[in-house]
PDB file of C-alpha atoms in Angstrom:
ATOM      1  CA  MET A   1      55.314   5.221 -26.494  1.00 54.00           C
ATOM      2  CA  GLY A   2      53.205   7.795 -28.164  1.00 55.00           C
ATOM      3  CA  ARG A   3      49.576   8.480 -27.928  1.00 57.00           C
ATOM      4  CA  ARG A   4      47.222   5.908 -29.127  1.00 56.00           C
ATOM      5  CA  ARG A   5      45.100   6.722 -32.052  1.00 52.00           C
ATOM      6  CA  ARG A   6      41.581   6.214 -32.333  1.00 51.00           C
ATOM      7  CA  PHE A   7      39.703   4.628 -35.087  1.00 48.00           C
ATOM      8  CA  GLY A   8      36.469   5.273 -36.180  1.00 48.00           C
ATOM      9  CA  ARG A   9      34.319   8.466 -36.561  1.00 50.00           C
ATOM     10  CA  GLU A  10      34.235  11.026 -34.357  1.00 53.00           C
ATOM     11  CA  GLU A  11      30.899  12.207 -33.164  1.00 50.00           C
ATOM     12  CA  PRO A  12      29.838  15.593 -34.187  1.00 52.00           C
ATOM     13  CA  THR A  13      29.347  17.934 -31.194  1.00 53.00           C
ATOM     14  CA  GLY A  14      26.931  21.129 -30.906  1.00 52.00           C
ATOM     15  CA  SER A  15      24.532  21.786 -33.792  1.00 51.00           C
ATOM     16  CA  ALA A  16      26.011  19.543 -36.048  1.00 47.00           C
ATOM     17  CA  VAL A  17      24.501  16.459 -33.941  1.00 48.00           C
ATOM     18  CA  ASP A  18      21.678  14.929 -35.999  1.00 53.00           C
ATOM     19  CA  ARG A  19      18.941  13.775 -33.672  1.00 54.00           C
ATOM     20  CA  GLY A  20      16.889  12.469 -35.875  1.00 48.00           C
ATOM     21  CA  PRO A  21      12.920  13.063 -36.205  1.00 56.00           C
ATOM     22  CA  ASP A  22      11.131  13.870 -33.037  1.00 64.00           C
ATOM     23  CA  ALA A  23       9.285  11.256 -31.576  1.00 76.00           C
ATOM     24  CA  ASP A  24       5.393  11.102 -31.863  1.00 86.00           C
ATOM     25  CA  PRO A  25       4.149  12.374 -28.661  1.00 88.00           C
ATOM     26  CA  GLU A  26       1.252   9.997 -28.577  1.00 92.00           C
ATOM     27  CA  SER A  27       3.212   7.086 -28.952  1.00 92.00           C
ATOM     28  CA  VAL A  28       5.821   8.333 -26.358  1.00 92.00           C
ATOM     29  CA  ALA A  29       2.420   8.696 -24.081  1.00 94.00           C
ATOM     30  CA  ARG A  30       1.543   5.221 -25.033  1.00 94.00           C
ATOM     31  CA  THR A  31       4.907   3.920 -24.227  1.00 94.00           C
ATOM     32  CA  ILE A  32       5.169   5.676 -20.753  1.00 94.00           C
ATOM     33  CA  VAL A  33       1.424   4.618 -19.753  1.00 95.00           C
ATOM     34  CA  LEU A  34       2.266   0.788 -20.698  1.00 95.00           C
ATOM     35  CA  THR A  35       5.425   0.901 -18.574  1.00 95.00           C
ATOM     36  CA  LYS A  36       3.984   2.233 -15.629  1.00 95.00           C
ATOM     37  CA  LEU A  37       0.823  -0.396 -15.994  1.00 94.00           C
ATOM     38  CA  THR A  38       3.475  -3.423 -16.514  1.00 94.00           C
ATOM     39  CA  THR A  39       4.601  -2.721 -12.731  1.00 92.00           C
ATOM     40  CA  ARG A  40       1.671  -2.396 -10.777  1.00 90.00           C
ATOM     41  CA  ALA A  41      -2.134  -0.827 -11.599  1.00 91.00           C
ATOM     42  CA  ARG A  42      -2.192   2.873 -11.165  1.00 94.00           C
ATOM     43  CA  SER A  43      -5.011   5.529 -10.875  1.00 95.00           C
ATOM     44  CA  ARG A  44      -5.441   8.179 -13.803  1.00 96.00           C
ATOM     45  CA  HIS A  45      -3.836  10.659 -11.777  1.00 96.00           C
ATOM     46  CA  GLU A  46      -0.820   8.754 -11.282  1.00 96.00           C
ATOM     47  CA  LEU A  47      -0.437   8.174 -14.858  1.00 96.00           C
ATOM     48  CA  ALA A  48      -1.226  11.766 -15.810  1.00 96.00           C
ATOM     49  CA  ASP A  49       1.451  12.928 -13.404  1.00 95.00           C
ATOM     50  CA  ALA A  50       3.726  10.392 -15.013  1.00 95.00           C
ATOM     51  CA  LEU A  51       3.096  12.200 -18.324  1.00 95.00           C
ATOM     52  CA  SER A  52       3.266  15.587 -17.333  1.00 94.00           C
ATOM     53  CA  GLN A  53       6.924  14.720 -15.757  1.00 95.00           C
ATOM     54  CA  ARG A  54       7.935  13.358 -19.251  1.00 92.00           C
ATOM     55  CA  GLN A  55       6.370  16.756 -20.816  1.00 93.00           C
ATOM     56  CA  VAL A  56       3.777  15.100 -22.600  1.00 93.00           C
ATOM     57  CA  PRO A  57       1.311  17.786 -23.820  1.00 94.00           C
ATOM     58  CA  ASP A  58      -1.969  17.869 -21.907  1.00 94.00           C
ATOM     59  CA  ASP A  59      -4.167  17.265 -24.857  1.00 95.00           C
ATOM     60  CA  VAL A  60      -2.115  14.125 -25.977  1.00 94.00           C
ATOM     61  CA  ALA A  61      -2.035  12.843 -22.365  1.00 95.00           C
ATOM     62  CA  ALA A  62      -5.771  13.230 -22.206  1.00 95.00           C
ATOM     63  CA  LYS A  63      -6.218  11.545 -25.399  1.00 95.00           C
ATOM     64  CA  VAL A  64      -4.201   8.622 -24.528  1.00 95.00           C
ATOM     65  CA  LEU A  65      -5.649   7.998 -21.114  1.00 96.00           C
ATOM     66  CA  ASP A  66      -9.348   8.117 -22.470  1.00 96.00           C
ATOM     67  CA  ARG A  67      -8.107   5.454 -24.978  1.00 96.00           C
ATOM     68  CA  PHE A  68      -6.720   3.210 -22.020  1.00 95.00           C
ATOM     69  CA  GLY A  69      -9.946   3.985 -20.384  1.00 95.00           C
ATOM     70  CA  GLU A  70     -12.099   3.003 -23.093  1.00 95.00           C
ATOM     71  CA  VAL A  71     -10.210  -0.411 -23.343  1.00 95.00           C
ATOM     72  CA  GLY A  72     -10.503  -0.978 -19.650  1.00 92.00           C
ATOM     73  CA  LEU A  73      -6.815  -0.556 -18.806  1.00 94.00           C
ATOM     74  CA  VAL A  74      -7.097   2.691 -16.823  1.00 95.00           C
ATOM     75  CA  ASP A  75     -10.288   2.318 -14.338  1.00 96.00           C
ATOM     76  CA  ASP A  76      -9.862   4.105 -11.205  1.00 96.00           C
ATOM     77  CA  ALA A  77     -13.138   2.203  -9.556  1.00 95.00           C
ATOM     78  CA  ALA A  78     -11.351  -1.015 -10.441  1.00 95.00           C
ATOM     79  CA  PHE A  79      -8.153   0.107  -9.223  1.00 96.00           C
ATOM     80  CA  ALA A  80      -9.438   1.522  -6.238  1.00 96.00           C
ATOM     81  CA  LYS A  81     -11.312  -1.748  -5.100  1.00 95.00           C
ATOM     82  CA  ALA A  82      -8.220  -3.863  -5.962  1.00 94.00           C
ATOM     83  CA  TRP A  83      -5.965  -1.086  -3.861  1.00 95.00           C
ATOM     84  CA  VAL A  84      -8.413  -1.667  -0.924  1.00 95.00           C
ATOM     85  CA  GLU A  85      -8.238  -5.540  -1.230  1.00 93.00           C
ATOM     86  CA  ALA A  86      -4.600  -5.749  -1.431  1.00 93.00           C
ATOM     87  CA  ARG A  87      -3.603  -3.046   1.135  1.00 93.00           C
ATOM     88  CA  LEU A  88      -6.485  -4.473   3.605  1.00 92.00           C
ATOM     89  CA  SER A  89      -4.912  -7.881   3.447  1.00 89.00           C
ATOM     90  CA  SER A  90      -1.137  -7.260   3.053  1.00 90.00           C
ATOM     91  CA  ARG A  91      -0.925  -4.396   5.662  1.00 93.00           C
ATOM     92  CA  GLY A  92      -4.063  -4.543   7.681  1.00 92.00           C
ATOM     93  CA  LEU A  93      -4.671  -0.734   7.065  1.00 95.00           C
ATOM     94  CA  SER A  94      -8.174   0.663   8.112  1.00 95.00           C
ATOM     95  CA  ARG A  95     -10.764   1.858   6.174  1.00 95.00           C
ATOM     96  CA  ARG A  96      -9.852   5.586   7.119  1.00 95.00           C
ATOM     97  CA  ALA A  97      -6.084   4.847   6.166  1.00 96.00           C
ATOM     98  CA  LEU A  98      -7.198   3.157   2.920  1.00 96.00           C
ATOM     99  CA  ALA A  99      -9.226   6.297   1.929  1.00 96.00           C
ATOM    100  CA  VAL A 100      -6.486   8.675   2.736  1.00 96.00           C
ATOM    101  CA  GLU A 101      -3.949   6.593   0.187  1.00 96.00           C
ATOM    102  CA  LEU A 102      -6.530   6.642  -2.433  1.00 97.00           C
ATOM    103  CA  ARG A 103      -7.201  10.363  -2.097  1.00 96.00           C
ATOM    104  CA  ARG A 104      -3.260  10.594  -2.423  1.00 96.00           C
ATOM    105  CA  LYS A 105      -3.338   8.760  -5.292  1.00 96.00           C
ATOM    106  CA  GLY A 106      -5.933  11.280  -6.959  1.00 96.00           C
ATOM    107  CA  VAL A 107      -8.660   8.956  -7.001  1.00 97.00           C
ATOM    108  CA  ASP A 108     -12.267  10.956  -7.053  1.00 96.00           C
ATOM    109  CA  PRO A 109     -13.680  11.064  -3.683  1.00 96.00           C
ATOM    110  CA  ASP A 110     -16.908   9.411  -4.606  1.00 96.00           C
ATOM    111  CA  VAL A 111     -15.048   6.508  -6.037  1.00 96.00           C
ATOM    112  CA  VAL A 112     -12.948   6.197  -2.517  1.00 97.00           C
ATOM    113  CA  ALA A 113     -16.158   6.428  -0.754  1.00 96.00           C
ATOM    114  CA  ASP A 114     -17.622   3.317  -2.724  1.00 96.00           C
ATOM    115  CA  SER A 115     -14.561   1.345  -2.526  1.00 95.00           C
ATOM    116  CA  VAL A 116     -13.819   1.755   1.196  1.00 95.00           C
ATOM    117  CA  ARG A 117     -17.912   1.474   2.038  1.00 93.00           C
ATOM    118  CA  GLU A 118     -17.600  -2.538   1.621  1.00 87.00           C
ATOM    119  CA  ILE A 119     -15.401  -2.643   4.701  1.00 93.00           C
ATOM    120  CA  ASP A 120     -17.515  -3.121   7.687  1.00 92.00           C
ATOM    121  CA  GLU A 121     -17.023  -2.841  11.391  1.00 92.00           C
ATOM    122  CA  GLU A 122     -16.601  -6.926  11.677  1.00 94.00           C
ATOM    123  CA  THR A 123     -13.787  -6.652   8.640  1.00 93.00           C
ATOM    124  CA  GLU A 124     -12.208  -4.088  10.507  1.00 94.00           C
ATOM    125  CA  TYR A 125     -12.160  -5.766  13.893  1.00 95.00           C
ATOM    126  CA  ALA A 126     -10.724  -9.047  12.140  1.00 94.00           C
ATOM    127  CA  ALA A 127      -7.877  -7.231  10.442  1.00 94.00           C
ATOM    128  CA  ALA A 128      -6.827  -5.385  13.539  1.00 95.00           C
ATOM    129  CA  ARG A 129      -7.004  -8.338  15.540  1.00 95.00           C
ATOM    130  CA  ALA A 130      -4.872 -10.231  13.090  1.00 94.00           C
ATOM    131  CA  LEU A 131      -2.217  -7.725  13.362  1.00 94.00           C
ATOM    132  CA  VAL A 132      -2.405  -7.699  17.092  1.00 94.00           C
ATOM    133  CA  GLU A 133      -2.046 -11.333  17.351  1.00 92.00           C
ATOM    134  CA  LYS A 134       0.630 -11.585  15.151  1.00 91.00           C
ATOM    135  CA  LYS A 135       2.770  -8.882  17.104  1.00 91.00           C
ATOM    136  CA  LEU A 136       1.699 -10.904  20.205  1.00 88.00           C
ATOM    137  CA  ARG A 137       3.127 -13.886  18.760  1.00 86.00           C
ATOM    138  CA  SER A 138       6.587 -12.245  18.174  1.00 85.00           C
ATOM    139  CA  SER A 139       6.744  -9.483  21.086  1.00 80.00           C
ATOM    140  CA  ARG A 140       9.315 -10.220  23.604  1.00 79.00           C
ATOM    141  CA  THR A 141       7.738  -7.261  25.909  1.00 75.00           C
ATOM    142  CA  THR A 142       6.537  -8.594  29.221  1.00 78.00           C
ATOM    143  CA  ASP A 143       5.719  -5.419  31.003  1.00 84.00           C
ATOM    144  CA  PRO A 144       1.797  -5.259  30.415  1.00 84.00           C
ATOM    145  CA  THR A 145       1.583  -1.410  30.092  1.00 89.00           C
ATOM    146  CA  ALA A 146       4.353  -1.468  27.507  1.00 89.00           C
ATOM    147  CA  LYS A 147       2.551  -4.261  25.643  1.00 89.00           C
ATOM    148  CA  TRP A 148      -0.458  -2.461  25.677  1.00 91.00           C
ATOM    149  CA  ARG A 149       1.078   0.854  24.251  1.00 92.00           C
ATOM    150  CA  GLN A 150       2.939  -0.799  21.677  1.00 92.00           C
ATOM    151  CA  LEU A 151      -0.132  -2.825  20.361  1.00 94.00           C
ATOM    152  CA  VAL A 152      -2.286   0.194  20.480  1.00 95.00           C
ATOM    153  CA  GLY A 153      -0.038   2.638  19.077  1.00 94.00           C
ATOM    154  CA  MET A 154       0.514   0.021  16.250  1.00 95.00           C
ATOM    155  CA  LEU A 155      -3.111   0.064  15.381  1.00 96.00           C
ATOM    156  CA  ALA A 156      -3.186   3.882  15.486  1.00 95.00           C
ATOM    157  CA  ARG A 157      -0.714   3.955  12.992  1.00 95.00           C
ATOM    158  CA  LYS A 158      -2.803   1.649  10.730  1.00 95.00           C
ATOM    159  CA  GLY A 159      -5.524   4.191  10.954  1.00 95.00           C
ATOM    160  CA  TYR A 160      -7.627   2.518  13.454  1.00 95.00           C
ATOM    161  CA  SER A 161      -9.751   4.390  16.002  1.00 94.00           C
ATOM    162  CA  ALA A 162      -8.827   4.576  19.539  1.00 94.00           C
ATOM    163  CA  ALA A 163     -12.287   2.939  20.649  1.00 95.00           C
ATOM    164  CA  LEU A 164     -11.711   0.063  18.384  1.00 95.00           C
ATOM    165  CA  SER A 165      -8.042  -0.550  19.045  1.00 95.00           C
ATOM    166  CA  MET A 166      -8.368  -0.599  22.834  1.00 95.00           C
ATOM    167  CA  ARG A 167     -11.516  -3.097  21.982  1.00 96.00           C
ATOM    168  CA  VAL A 168      -9.292  -5.415  20.092  1.00 95.00           C
ATOM    169  CA  VAL A 169      -5.954  -5.093  22.352  1.00 94.00           C
ATOM    170  CA  ALA A 170      -8.017  -5.807  25.360  1.00 93.00           C
ATOM    171  CA  ASP A 171      -9.726  -8.833  23.536  1.00 93.00           C
ATOM    172  CA  ALA A 172      -6.480 -10.217  22.181  1.00 91.00           C
ATOM    173  CA  VAL A 173      -4.407  -9.892  25.296  1.00 88.00           C
ATOM    174  CA  ARG A 174      -6.933 -11.164  27.388  1.00 88.00           C
ATOM    175  CA  GLU A 175      -7.112 -14.418  25.293  1.00 88.00           C
ATOM    176  CA  HIS A 176      -3.243 -14.628  24.780  1.00 81.00           C
ATOM    177  CA  ASP A 177      -2.611 -14.151  28.485  1.00 78.00           C
ATOM    178  CA  ALA A 178      -5.047 -16.848  29.327  1.00 79.00           C
ATOM    179  CA  ALA A 179      -3.548 -19.135  26.793  1.00 77.00           C
ATOM    180  CA  GLN A 180      -0.163 -18.406  28.347  1.00 72.00           C
ATOM    181  CA  GLU A 181      -0.786 -18.994  31.975  1.00 63.00           C
ATOM    182  CA  PRO A 182      -0.299 -22.560  32.993  1.00 59.00           C
ATOM    183  CA  LEU A 183      -2.636 -25.091  34.246  1.00 51.00           C
ATOM    184  CA  ASP A 184      -2.528 -25.589  38.014  1.00 52.00           C
ATOM    185  CA  GLU A 185      -2.048 -29.471  37.921  1.00 52.00           C
ATOM    186  CA  SER A 186      -1.081 -29.768  41.696  1.00 52.00           C
ATOM    187  CA  PRO A 187      -3.335 -32.084  43.644  1.00 53.00           C
ATOM    188  CA  ALA A 188      -5.946 -30.109  45.835  1.00 52.00           C
ATOM    189  CA  PRO A 189      -5.380 -29.611  49.168  1.00 54.00           C
ATOM    190  CA  ALA A 190      -6.835 -32.834  51.518  1.00 53.00           C
ATOM    191  CA  ASP A 191      -9.309 -30.764  53.276  1.00 53.00           C
ATOM    192  CA  GLU A 192     -10.911 -29.710  49.824  1.00 51.00           C
ATOM    193  CA  LEU A 193     -11.269 -33.188  48.980  1.00 48.00           C
ATOM    194  CA  GLY A 194     -13.697 -33.829  51.808  1.00 51.00           C
ATOM    195  CA  THR A 195     -11.158 -36.104  53.685  1.00 47.00           C
TER     196      THR A 195
END
């Protein structure tokens, strides 16, 4: 058998390729921003980085982001508030850890401070306590020292202070252990009954 012949037109190579007209940078920028926003909310800084990576000129990026800001699709204050609520409830992160995450996302420090200000000590305690109780239910560790280290370490990784971590773990372990102890249902000795 001989070589098969290809039908159809061969693609030109090199400079003979007609790539068509260049895409409008503003429409490219809008498409990038909309695509990013469909997966999750993002900070203005994150979107600016995405545009920069796709080589959208800075002036075009600023214009598009300003327009998206005017219509409320890019709003760092709303983004930070939603981020804090979601991450506090889903991951149980501390106020400090949430602030670090928001700063990494390029949110203005004043906006970060405003969004984490609503998390008071009681809210942090409750979030840390929920994490510890969940871990206690699933923990197979019987060594009290190992259990203590494990729980305090988990809270430290979530950004909680040592003082709060110790208080939460002490309270939760004490209550957990009290609930685990079997009730003494044996009859009292006869001499204690007054006979």
